[in-house]
Structure formats: structure tokens, C-alpha cells
mmCIF file of C-alpha atoms and ligand atoms in Angstrom:
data_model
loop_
_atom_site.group_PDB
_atom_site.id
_atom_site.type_symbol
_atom_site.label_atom_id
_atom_site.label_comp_id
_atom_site.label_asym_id
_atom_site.label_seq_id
_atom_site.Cartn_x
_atom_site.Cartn_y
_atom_site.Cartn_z
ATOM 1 C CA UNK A 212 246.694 246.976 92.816
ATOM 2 C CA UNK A 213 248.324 245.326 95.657
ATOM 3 C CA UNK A 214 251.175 247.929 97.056
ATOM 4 C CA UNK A 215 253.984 246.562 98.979
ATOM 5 C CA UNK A 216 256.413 248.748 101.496
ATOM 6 C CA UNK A 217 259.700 249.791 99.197
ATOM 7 C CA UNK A 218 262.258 247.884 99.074
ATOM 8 C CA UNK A 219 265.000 248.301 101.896
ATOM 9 C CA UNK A 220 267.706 249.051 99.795
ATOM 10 C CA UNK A 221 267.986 250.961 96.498
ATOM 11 C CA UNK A 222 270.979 251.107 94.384
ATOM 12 C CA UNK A 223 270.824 253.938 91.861
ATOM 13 C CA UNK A 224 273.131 254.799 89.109
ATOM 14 C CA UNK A 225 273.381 258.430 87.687
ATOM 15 C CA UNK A 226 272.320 259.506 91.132
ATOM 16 C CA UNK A 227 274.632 262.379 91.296
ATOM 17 C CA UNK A 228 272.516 264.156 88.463
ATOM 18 C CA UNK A 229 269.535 266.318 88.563
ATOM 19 C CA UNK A 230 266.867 263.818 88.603
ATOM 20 C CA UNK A 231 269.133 260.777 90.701
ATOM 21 C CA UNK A 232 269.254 263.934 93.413
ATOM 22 C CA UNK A 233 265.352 264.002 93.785
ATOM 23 C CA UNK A 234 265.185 260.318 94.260
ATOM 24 C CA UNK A 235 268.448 259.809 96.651
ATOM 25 C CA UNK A 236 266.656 262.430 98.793
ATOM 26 C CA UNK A 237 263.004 260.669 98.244
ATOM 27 C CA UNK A 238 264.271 257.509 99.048
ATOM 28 C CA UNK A 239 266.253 258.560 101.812
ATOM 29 C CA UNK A 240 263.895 260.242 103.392
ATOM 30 C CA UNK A 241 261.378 256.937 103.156
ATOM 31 C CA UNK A 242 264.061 255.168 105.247
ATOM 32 C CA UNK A 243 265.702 253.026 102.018
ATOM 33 C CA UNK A 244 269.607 252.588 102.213
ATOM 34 C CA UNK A 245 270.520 254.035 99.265
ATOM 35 C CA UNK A 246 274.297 253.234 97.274
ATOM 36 C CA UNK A 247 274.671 255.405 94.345
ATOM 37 C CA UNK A 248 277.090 254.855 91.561
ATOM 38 C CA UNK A 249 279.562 257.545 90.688
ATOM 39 C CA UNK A 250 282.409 257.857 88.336
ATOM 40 C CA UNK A 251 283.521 261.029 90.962
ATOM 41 C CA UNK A 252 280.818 262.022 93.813
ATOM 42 C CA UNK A 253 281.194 265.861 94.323
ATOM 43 C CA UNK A 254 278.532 266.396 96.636
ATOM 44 C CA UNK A 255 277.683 263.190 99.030
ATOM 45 C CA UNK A 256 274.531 262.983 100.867
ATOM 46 C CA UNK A 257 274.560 262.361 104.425
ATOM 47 C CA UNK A 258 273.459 258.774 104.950
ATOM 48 C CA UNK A 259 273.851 257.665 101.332
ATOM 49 C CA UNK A 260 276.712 254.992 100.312
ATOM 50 C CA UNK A 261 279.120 256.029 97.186
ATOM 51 C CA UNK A 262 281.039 253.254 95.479
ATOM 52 C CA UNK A 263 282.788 253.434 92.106
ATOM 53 C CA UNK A 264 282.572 250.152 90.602
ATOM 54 C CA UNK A 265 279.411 247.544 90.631
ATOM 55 C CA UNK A 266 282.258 245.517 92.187
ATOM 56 C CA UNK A 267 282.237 247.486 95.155
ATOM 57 C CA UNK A 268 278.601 246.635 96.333
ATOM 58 C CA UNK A 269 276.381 242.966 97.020
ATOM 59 C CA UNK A 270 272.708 243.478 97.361
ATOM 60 C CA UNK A 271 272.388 242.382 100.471
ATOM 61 C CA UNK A 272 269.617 239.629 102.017
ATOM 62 C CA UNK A 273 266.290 241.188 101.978
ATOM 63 C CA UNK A 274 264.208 243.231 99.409
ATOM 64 C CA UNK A 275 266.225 245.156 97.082
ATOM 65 C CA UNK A 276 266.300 247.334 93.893
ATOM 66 C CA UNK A 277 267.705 249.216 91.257
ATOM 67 C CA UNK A 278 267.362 252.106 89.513
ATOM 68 C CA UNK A 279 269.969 252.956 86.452
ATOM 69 C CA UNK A 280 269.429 256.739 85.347
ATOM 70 C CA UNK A 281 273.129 257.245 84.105
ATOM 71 C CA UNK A 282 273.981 258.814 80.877
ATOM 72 C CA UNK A 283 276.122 261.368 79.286
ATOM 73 C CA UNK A 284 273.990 264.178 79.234
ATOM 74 C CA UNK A 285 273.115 265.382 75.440
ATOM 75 C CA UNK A 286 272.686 269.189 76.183
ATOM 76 C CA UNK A 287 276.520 269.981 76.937
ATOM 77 C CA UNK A 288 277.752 270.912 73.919
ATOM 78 C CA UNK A 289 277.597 269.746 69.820
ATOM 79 C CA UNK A 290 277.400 266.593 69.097
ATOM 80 C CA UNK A 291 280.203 264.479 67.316
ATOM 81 C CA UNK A 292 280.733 260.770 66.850
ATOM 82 C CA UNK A 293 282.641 261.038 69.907
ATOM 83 C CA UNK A 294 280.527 262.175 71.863
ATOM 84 C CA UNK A 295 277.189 260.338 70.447
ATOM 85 C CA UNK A 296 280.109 257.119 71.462
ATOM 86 C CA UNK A 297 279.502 258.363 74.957
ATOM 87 C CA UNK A 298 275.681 258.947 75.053
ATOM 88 C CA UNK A 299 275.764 255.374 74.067
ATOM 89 C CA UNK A 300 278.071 253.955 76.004
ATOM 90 C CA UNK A 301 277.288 256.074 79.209
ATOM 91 C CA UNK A 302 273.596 254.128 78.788
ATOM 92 C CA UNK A 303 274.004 250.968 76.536
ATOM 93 C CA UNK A 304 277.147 249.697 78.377
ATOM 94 C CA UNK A 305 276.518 251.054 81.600
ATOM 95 C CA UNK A 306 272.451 249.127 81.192
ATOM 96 C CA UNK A 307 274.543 245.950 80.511
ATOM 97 C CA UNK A 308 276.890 245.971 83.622
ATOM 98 C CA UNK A 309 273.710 246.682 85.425
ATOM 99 C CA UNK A 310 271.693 243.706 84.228
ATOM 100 C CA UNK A 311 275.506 241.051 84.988
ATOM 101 C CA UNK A 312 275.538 242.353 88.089
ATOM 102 C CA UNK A 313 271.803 242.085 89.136
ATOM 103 C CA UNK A 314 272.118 238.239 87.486
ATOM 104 C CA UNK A 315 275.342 237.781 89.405
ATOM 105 C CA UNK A 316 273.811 238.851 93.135
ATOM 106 C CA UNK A 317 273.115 235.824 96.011
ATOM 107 C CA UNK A 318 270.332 238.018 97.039
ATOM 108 C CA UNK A 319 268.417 238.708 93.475
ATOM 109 C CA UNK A 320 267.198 242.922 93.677
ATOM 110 C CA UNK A 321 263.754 242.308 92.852
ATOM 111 C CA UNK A 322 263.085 244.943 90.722
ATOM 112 C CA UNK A 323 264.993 247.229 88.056
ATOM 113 C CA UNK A 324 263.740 250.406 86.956
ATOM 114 C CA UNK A 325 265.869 251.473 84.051
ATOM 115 C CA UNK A 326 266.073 254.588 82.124
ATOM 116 C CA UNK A 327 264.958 255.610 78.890
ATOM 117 C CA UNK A 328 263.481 258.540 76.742
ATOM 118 C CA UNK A 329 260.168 259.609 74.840
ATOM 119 C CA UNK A 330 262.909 259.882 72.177
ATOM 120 C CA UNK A 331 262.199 256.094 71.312
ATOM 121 C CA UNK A 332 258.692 256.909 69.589
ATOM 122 C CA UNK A 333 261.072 259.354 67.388
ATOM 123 C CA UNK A 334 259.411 261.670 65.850
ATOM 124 C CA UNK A 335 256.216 261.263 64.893
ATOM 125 C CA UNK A 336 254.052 264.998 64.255
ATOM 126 C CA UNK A 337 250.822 265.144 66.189
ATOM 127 C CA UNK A 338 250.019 261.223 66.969
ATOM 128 C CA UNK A 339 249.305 260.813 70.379
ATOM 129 C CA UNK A 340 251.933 257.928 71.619
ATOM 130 C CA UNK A 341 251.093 254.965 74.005
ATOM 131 C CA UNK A 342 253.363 252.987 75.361
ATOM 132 C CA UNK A 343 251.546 250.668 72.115
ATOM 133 C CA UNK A 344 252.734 252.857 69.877
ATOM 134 C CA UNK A 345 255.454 251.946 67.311
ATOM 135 C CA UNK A 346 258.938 253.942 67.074
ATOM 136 C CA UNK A 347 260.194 255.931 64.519
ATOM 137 C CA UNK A 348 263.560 255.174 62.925
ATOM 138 C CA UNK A 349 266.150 257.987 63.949
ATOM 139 C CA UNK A 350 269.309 259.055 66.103
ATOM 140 C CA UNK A 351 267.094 258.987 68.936
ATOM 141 C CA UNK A 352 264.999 256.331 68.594
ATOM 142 C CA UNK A 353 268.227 253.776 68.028
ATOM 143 C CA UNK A 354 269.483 254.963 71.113
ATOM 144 C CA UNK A 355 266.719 254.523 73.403
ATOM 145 C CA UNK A 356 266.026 251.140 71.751
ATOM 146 C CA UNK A 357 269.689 250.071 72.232
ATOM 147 C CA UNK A 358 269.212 251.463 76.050
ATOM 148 C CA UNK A 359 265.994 249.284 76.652
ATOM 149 C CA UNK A 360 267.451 246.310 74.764
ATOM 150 C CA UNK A 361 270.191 246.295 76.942
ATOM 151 C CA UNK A 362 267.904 246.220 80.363
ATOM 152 C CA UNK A 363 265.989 243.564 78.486
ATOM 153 C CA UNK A 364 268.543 241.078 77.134
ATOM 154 C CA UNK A 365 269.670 238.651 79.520
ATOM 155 C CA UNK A 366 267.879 240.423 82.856
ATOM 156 C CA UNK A 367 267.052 236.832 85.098
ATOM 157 C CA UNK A 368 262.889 236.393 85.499
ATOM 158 C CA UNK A 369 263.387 236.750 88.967
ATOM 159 C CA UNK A 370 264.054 240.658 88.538
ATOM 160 C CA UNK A 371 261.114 242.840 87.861
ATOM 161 C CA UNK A 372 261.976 245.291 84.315
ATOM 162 C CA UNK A 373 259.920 248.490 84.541
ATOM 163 C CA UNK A 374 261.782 250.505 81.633
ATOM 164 C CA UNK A 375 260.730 254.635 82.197
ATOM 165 C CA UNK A 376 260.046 256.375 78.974
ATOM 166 C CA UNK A 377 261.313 259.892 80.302
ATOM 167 C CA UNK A 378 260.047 263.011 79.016
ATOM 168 C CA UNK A 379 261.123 266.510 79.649
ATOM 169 C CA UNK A 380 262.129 266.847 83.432
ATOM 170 C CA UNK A 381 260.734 270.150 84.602
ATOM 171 C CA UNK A 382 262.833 270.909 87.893
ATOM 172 C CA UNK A 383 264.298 274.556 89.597
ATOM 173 C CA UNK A 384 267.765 272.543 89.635
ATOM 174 C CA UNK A 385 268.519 271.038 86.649
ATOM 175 C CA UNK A 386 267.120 270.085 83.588
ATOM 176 C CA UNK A 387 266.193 272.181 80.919
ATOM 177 C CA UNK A 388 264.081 274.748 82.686
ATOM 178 C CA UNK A 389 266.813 276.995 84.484
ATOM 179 C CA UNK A 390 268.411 276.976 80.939
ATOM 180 C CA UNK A 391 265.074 278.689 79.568
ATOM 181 C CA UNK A 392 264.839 280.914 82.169
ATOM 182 C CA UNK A 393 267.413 283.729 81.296
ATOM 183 C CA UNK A 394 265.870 284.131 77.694
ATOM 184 C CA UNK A 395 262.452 283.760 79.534
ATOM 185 C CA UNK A 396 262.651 286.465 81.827
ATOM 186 C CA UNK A 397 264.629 288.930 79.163
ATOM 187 C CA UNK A 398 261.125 288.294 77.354
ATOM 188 C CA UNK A 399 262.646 286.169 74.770
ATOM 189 C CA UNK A 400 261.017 282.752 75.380
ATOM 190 C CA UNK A 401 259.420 283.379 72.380
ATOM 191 C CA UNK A 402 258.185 280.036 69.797
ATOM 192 C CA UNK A 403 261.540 277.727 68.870
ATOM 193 C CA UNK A 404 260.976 277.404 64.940
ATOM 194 C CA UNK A 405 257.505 277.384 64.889
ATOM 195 C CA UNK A 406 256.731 276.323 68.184
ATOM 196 C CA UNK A 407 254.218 273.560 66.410
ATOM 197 C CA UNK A 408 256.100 270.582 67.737
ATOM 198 C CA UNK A 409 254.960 268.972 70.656
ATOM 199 C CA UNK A 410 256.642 268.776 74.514
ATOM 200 C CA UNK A 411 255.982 265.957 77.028
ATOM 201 C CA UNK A 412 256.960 267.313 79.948
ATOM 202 C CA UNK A 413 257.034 266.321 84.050
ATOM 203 C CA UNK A 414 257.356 267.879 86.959
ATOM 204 C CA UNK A 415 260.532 266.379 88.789
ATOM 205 C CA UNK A 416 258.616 265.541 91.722
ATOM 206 C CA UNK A 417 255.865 263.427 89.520
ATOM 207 C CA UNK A 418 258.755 261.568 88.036
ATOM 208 C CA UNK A 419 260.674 260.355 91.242
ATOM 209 C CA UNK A 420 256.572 259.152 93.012
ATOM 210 C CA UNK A 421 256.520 257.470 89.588
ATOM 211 C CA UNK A 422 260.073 255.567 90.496
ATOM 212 C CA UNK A 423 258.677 255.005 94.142
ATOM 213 C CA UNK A 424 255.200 254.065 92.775
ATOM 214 C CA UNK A 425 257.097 251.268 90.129
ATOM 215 C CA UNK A 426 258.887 250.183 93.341
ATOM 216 C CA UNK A 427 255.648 249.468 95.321
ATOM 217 C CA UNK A 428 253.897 247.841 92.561
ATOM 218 C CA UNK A 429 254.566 244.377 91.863
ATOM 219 C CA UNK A 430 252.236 243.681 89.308
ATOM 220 C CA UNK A 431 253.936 246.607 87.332
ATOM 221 C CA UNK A 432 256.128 245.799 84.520
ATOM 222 C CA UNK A 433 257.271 246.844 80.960
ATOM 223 C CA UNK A 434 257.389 249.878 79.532
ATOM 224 C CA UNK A 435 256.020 253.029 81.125
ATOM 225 C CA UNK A 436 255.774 256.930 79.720
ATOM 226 C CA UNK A 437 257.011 258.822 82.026
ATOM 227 C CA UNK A 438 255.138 262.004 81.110
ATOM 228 C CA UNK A 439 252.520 264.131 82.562
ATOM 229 C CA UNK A 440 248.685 263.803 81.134
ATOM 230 C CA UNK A 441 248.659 267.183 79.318
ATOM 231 C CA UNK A 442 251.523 267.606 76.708
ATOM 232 C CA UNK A 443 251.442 270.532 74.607
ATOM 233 C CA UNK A 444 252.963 272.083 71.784
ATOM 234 C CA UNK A 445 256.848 273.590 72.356
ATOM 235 C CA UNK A 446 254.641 277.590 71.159
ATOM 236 C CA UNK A 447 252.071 277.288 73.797
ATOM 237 C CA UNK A 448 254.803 275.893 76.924
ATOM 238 C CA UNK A 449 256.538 279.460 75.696
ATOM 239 C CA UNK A 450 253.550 281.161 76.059
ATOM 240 C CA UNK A 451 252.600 279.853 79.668
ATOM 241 C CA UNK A 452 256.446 279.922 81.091
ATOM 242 C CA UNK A 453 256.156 283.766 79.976
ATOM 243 C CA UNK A 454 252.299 284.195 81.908
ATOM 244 C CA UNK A 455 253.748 282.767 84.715
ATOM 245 C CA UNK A 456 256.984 284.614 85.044
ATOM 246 C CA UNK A 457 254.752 287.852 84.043
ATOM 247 C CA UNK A 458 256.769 288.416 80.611
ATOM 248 C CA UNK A 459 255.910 288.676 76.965
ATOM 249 C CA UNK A 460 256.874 285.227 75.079
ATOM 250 C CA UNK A 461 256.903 286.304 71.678
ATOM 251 C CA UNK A 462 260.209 287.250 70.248
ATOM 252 C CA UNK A 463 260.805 283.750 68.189
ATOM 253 C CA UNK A 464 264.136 281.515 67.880
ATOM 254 C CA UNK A 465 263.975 280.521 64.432
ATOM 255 C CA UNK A 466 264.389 276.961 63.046
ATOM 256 C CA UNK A 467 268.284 278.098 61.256
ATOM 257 C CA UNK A 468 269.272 280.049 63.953
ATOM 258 C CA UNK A 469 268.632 277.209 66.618
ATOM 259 C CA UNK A 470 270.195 275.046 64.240
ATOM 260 C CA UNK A 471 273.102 277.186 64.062
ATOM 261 C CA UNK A 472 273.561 277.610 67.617
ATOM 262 C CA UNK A 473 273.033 273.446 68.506
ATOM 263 C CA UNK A 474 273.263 271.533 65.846
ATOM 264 C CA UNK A 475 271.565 268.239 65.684
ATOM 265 C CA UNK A 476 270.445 268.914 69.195
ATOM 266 C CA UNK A 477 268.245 271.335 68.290
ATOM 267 C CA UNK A 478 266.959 269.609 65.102
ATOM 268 C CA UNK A 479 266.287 266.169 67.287
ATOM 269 C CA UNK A 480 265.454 267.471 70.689
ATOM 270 C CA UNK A 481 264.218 271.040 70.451
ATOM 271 C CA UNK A 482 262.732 271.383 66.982
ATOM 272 C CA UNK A 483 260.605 268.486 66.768
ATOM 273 C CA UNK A 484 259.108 266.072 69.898
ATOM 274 C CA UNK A 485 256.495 263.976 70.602
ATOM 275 C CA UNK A 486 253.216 264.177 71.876
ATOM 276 C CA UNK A 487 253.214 261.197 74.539
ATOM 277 C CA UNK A 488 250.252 259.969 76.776
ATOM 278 C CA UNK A 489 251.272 258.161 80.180
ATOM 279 C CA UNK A 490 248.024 255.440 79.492
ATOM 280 C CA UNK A 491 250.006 252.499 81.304
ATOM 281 C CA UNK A 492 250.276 255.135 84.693
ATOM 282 C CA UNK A 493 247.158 256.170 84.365
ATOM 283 C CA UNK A 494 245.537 252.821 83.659
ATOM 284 C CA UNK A 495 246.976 251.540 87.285
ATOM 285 C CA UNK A 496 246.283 254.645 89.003
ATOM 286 C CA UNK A 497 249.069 256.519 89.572
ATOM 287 C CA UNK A 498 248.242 259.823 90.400
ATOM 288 C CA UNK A 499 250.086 263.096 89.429
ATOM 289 C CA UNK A 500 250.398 266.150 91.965
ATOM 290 C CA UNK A 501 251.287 268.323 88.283
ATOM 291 C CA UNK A 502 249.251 267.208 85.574
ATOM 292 C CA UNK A 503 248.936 270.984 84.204
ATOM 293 C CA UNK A 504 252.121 272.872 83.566
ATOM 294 C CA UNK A 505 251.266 276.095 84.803
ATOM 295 C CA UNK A 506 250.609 274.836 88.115
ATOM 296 C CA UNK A 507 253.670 273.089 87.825
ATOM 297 C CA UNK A 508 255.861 275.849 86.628
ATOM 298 C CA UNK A 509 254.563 277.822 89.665
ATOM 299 C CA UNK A 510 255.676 275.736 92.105
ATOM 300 C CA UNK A 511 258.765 275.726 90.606
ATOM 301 C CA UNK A 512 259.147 279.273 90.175
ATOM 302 C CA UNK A 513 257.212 280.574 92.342
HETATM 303 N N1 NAP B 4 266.499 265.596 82.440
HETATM 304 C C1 NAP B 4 265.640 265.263 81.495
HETATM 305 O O1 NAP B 4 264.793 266.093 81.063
HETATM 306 C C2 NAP B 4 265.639 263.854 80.928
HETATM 307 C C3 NAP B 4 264.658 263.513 79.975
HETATM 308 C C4 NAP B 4 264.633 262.217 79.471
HETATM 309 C C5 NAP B 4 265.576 261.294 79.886
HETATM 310 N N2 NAP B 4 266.529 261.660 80.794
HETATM 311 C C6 NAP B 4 267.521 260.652 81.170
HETATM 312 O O2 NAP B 4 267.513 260.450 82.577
HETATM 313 C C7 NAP B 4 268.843 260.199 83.044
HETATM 314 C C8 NAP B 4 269.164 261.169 84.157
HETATM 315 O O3 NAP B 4 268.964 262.492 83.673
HETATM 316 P P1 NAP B 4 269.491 263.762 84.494
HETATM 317 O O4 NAP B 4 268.827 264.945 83.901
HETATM 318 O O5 NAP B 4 269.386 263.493 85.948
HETATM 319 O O6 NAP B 4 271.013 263.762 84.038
HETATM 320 P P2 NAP B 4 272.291 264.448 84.698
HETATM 321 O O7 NAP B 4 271.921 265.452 85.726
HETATM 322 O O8 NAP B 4 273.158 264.887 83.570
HETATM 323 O O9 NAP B 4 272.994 263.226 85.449
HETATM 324 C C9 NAP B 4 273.546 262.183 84.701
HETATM 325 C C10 NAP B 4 274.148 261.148 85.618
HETATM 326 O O10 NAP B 4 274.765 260.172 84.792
HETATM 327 C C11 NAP B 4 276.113 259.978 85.154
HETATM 328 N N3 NAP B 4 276.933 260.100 83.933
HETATM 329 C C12 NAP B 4 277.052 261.183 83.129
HETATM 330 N N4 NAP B 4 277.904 260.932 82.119
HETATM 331 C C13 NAP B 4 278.319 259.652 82.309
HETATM 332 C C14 NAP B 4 279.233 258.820 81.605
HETATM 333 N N5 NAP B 4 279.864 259.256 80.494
HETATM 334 N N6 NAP B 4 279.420 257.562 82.064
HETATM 335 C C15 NAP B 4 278.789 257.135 83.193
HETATM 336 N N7 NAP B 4 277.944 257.887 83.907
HETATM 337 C C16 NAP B 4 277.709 259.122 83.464
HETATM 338 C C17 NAP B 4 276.512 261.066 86.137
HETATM 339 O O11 NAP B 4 277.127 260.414 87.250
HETATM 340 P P3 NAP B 4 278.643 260.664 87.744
HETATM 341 O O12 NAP B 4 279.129 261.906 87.063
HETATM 342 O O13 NAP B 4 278.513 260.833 89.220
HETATM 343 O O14 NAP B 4 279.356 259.427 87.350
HETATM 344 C C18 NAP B 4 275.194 261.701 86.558
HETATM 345 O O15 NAP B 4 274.833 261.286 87.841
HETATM 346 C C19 NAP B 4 269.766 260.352 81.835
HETATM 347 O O16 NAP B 4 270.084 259.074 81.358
HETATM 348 C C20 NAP B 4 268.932 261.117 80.832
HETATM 349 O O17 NAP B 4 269.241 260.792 79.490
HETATM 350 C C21 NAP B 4 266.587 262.913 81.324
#
């Protein structure tokens, strides 16, 4: 493939959060003028540009992007029809006002990278998913389909759509790993249910070379799983997180009691998954520092 330097200026949206922090700093440190999008910044980053409103910000002349990563976050609490309102409109809206104002720029960003979820092949036992692969009907697959349909419909030709099929961010500063780690380390990272379903994780650091790597890659486009090569079942991630913080991982979480404590998080993100391949990465040659999650959770936690 033919790589080209990134562009000169990003814009990202949800780049406040846990996995818009890796990039902002990625980016930044690659010499890209990054403007992030923030209902409230709490912490700004030296060099980086805040505005509130799409309004506030032109691409300007010159090679530019976008990358849209907001969303509610779906771990903070039960879910309700209120807040499912705000998963969706935190991503389908927010995907829309992204895609007007990309159409509506003099200077067209050439490329949008826009978020989605391994949630979109729903739930589907122990298939191995492509990016080929057909999605199962569900809370989670509407949403992610309703999130990429939005970044589709209406995006002008001249903008590049590379839509990231996330799977579970492993990071030491967010996501769900620092979450796992108090039960983990009391040695009761034990099986959720029965720890049959599979987990498609990625190390935080794979995922933002993958943004970069979409950015310098012209010929890239579509849909791409944003996993690492080696997914394995939710029983066996227990069992390494425990090797590798030297505790037992045995005492189980079972099925009712998760349900009890979550809800329908637990029963759609926890309790059942999907067992994703990256082929369309892998296929152009993207290559992962982490593709083995004990290595990964060691340089995490080590
Ligand atoms: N972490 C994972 O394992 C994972 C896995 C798959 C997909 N994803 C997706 O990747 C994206 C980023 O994940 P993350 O872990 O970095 O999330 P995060 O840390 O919770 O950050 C979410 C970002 O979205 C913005 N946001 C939150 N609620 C919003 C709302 N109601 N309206 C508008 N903006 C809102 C926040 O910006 P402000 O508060 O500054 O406005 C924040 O920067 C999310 O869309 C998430 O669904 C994450």
C-alpha cells in the first residue's frame, strides 16, 4: 500500500475520553493540530484546540481529518430508555452533525474515521466474524448499525469513510480493565457465568496505530474490526489476568448474580460477545505490537 504523511490537522470528537486521550497525545506528538470536541473539557492538553460546537471550527486549507469517538458511555450505571436515548443520541446524532459539517467545509477533511462496536455482529456463539460477516438482530446490533448508517448516509465522495468496529479497549486508564482489577487482585476474577462467551479485545495502543494507520492509507476504506488477532473466551482472559497479576482466578460471578448487579449490561456486554477476526487489518498489513493478551496485560500492568 501506498502510505501518505498524516494529515495536518485532526479534529476528534469524544477526545476527552479514555481512548480520544491516547490519540490526542499520538497525534500530537506526530506534529498534527489537533481540535477536540467537548461538551465541558476538564483536563486540556497543552497544544490541543477545545471548541464546543462544530460551529466553532473550519477545516482549514490543506489535508485534514476526522475522527468521531463520542458516545455516552454504557458502563455507568443501569440502563433505562433514558439513558439507551442518550447512547443513541450521544453517537447517532452526534455521527450526523459530523457528516453536515464535513459536507459543509470549503476545504473537504479527506478522511473520516468514525466509531463503532463489535456489538454490530450481535451475538453470534463461537462463529468467527469478518468484517463479511452478517449482524445479528439485537439492542446492540441496532445501535451500532444506526451509528454506521449515520457516517454513511449523506457523507460527500470526496471524504474517505473508514468505520472502526471497536472491541474491548484494554488500557491502565480507562476502559474496562482498571474496573476488573480490584476483584482481580482480591482473587475473584474468577469465570463471569460460564466464562464460555467470547472477548475481542485490544490493547489501547494497537487501537490508536490502527486510527493513525487508517489515516495514512488512502486506499483504505469501509468497515474495519478493530480487534486484536487472538480473541478468546471471557473464562480463559480470567484465567490469564489472574497468571499475570500472580492470583488465583477461580471464584466465579454467576450468570443471575451479574444480572442482578447490571442488568442488561451484563446480559449484552458481559455475558455473551463475539469472537471477531481483524481480516481487513491484517489483509493490508497492519501490524499489531499486542496480538497476545498476556503480553499485553503485562505491559499494562506491569
Ligand atoms: N472503551 C471500550 O472498550 C470501547 C469498546 C468499543 C467501542 N467503544 C466506543 O469508543 C468511543 C470512545 O470510547 P471511550 O472508552 O474512550 O469512552 P469514554 O472514555 O467514555 O469517552 C467518551 C467521550 O464521548 C463524549 N461523550 C460522552 N457522553 C456524551 C454525550 N451524552 N454526548 C456527547 N458526547 C458525549 C465525552 O466527551 P465530553 O464529555 O468531553 O463531551 C468523552 O470524550 C465510544 O463511542 C465507545 O462506545 C469503546
Amino acid at each position: 500500500m501506498n502510505a501518505v504523511p498524516l494529515p495536518g490537522s485532526v479534529l476528534v470528537t469524544g477526545g476527552t475520553g479514555f481512548i480520544g486521550g491516547h490519540l490526542i497525545a499520538a497525534l500530537s506528538a506526530r506534529g498534527v493540530a489537533v481540535t477536540v470536541l467537548s461538551r465541558s473539557p476538564r483536563e486540556q492538553h497543552a497544544g490541543v484546540t477545545y471548541i464546543q460546537s462544530l460551529d466553532d471550527f473550519q477545516a482549514p486549507e490543506g489535508r485534514s481529518a476526522v475522527v468521531n469517538l463520542a458516545g455516552e458511555p454504557l458502563n455507568s450505571g443501569r440502563w433505562n430508555a433514558s439513558r439507551k436515548a442518550l447512547f443513541r443520541d450521544s453517537r447517532v446524532n452526534m455521527t450526523r452533525d459530523v457528516v453536515a459539517w464535513c459536507n459543509a467545509q470549503r476545504y473537504t477533511p479527506e478522511t473520516l474515521v468514525s466509531g463503532s462496536a463489535i456489538g454490530w455482529y450481535g451475538h453470534r456463539g463461537d462463529e468467527i466474524l469478518t468484517e463479511v460477516s452478517a449482524g445479528a438482530s439485537g439492542y446492540s446490533h441496532q445501535l451500532c448499525s444506526d451509528w454506521e448508517d449515520a457516517a454513511r448516509a449523506g457523507l460527500a465522495d470526496n471524504t474517505r469513510l473508514c468505520l472502526l468496529r471497536t472491541g474491548v479497549v484494554l488500557g491502565a486508564d480507562g476502559g474496562p480493565l482498571p474496573e476488573m482489577l480490584g476483584p482481580a487482585k482480591a482473587g475473584l476474577g474468577g469465570p463471569l457465568g460460564g466464562g464460555a462467551q467470547w472477548w475481542s479485545w485490544i490493547h489501547v495502543t494497537d487501537l490508536v496505530s490502527m486510527m493513525l494507520w487508517l489515516l495514512e492509507n488512502p486506499s483504505c476504506s469501509g468497515v474495519f474490526n478493530g480487534t486484536a488477532p487472538n480473541p478468546l473466551r471471557q473464562g480463559e482472559f480470567a484465567r490469564v489476568l489472574g497468571k499475570v497479576l500472580q492470583r488465583p482466578a477461580f471464584i466465579p460471578l454467576p450468570a443471575p448474580v451479574a444480572r442482578l448487579m447490571l442488568g442488561e449490561f451484563a446480559e449484552e456486554i458481559l455475558l455473551k460477545g463475539q469472537r471477531v477476526e481483524p481480516a481487513r487489518v491484517l489483509a493490508h498489513g497492519f501490524q499489531f505490537e499486542f496480538p497476545s493478551l498476556a503480553p499485553a496485560l503485562t505491559d499494562l500492568l506491569g
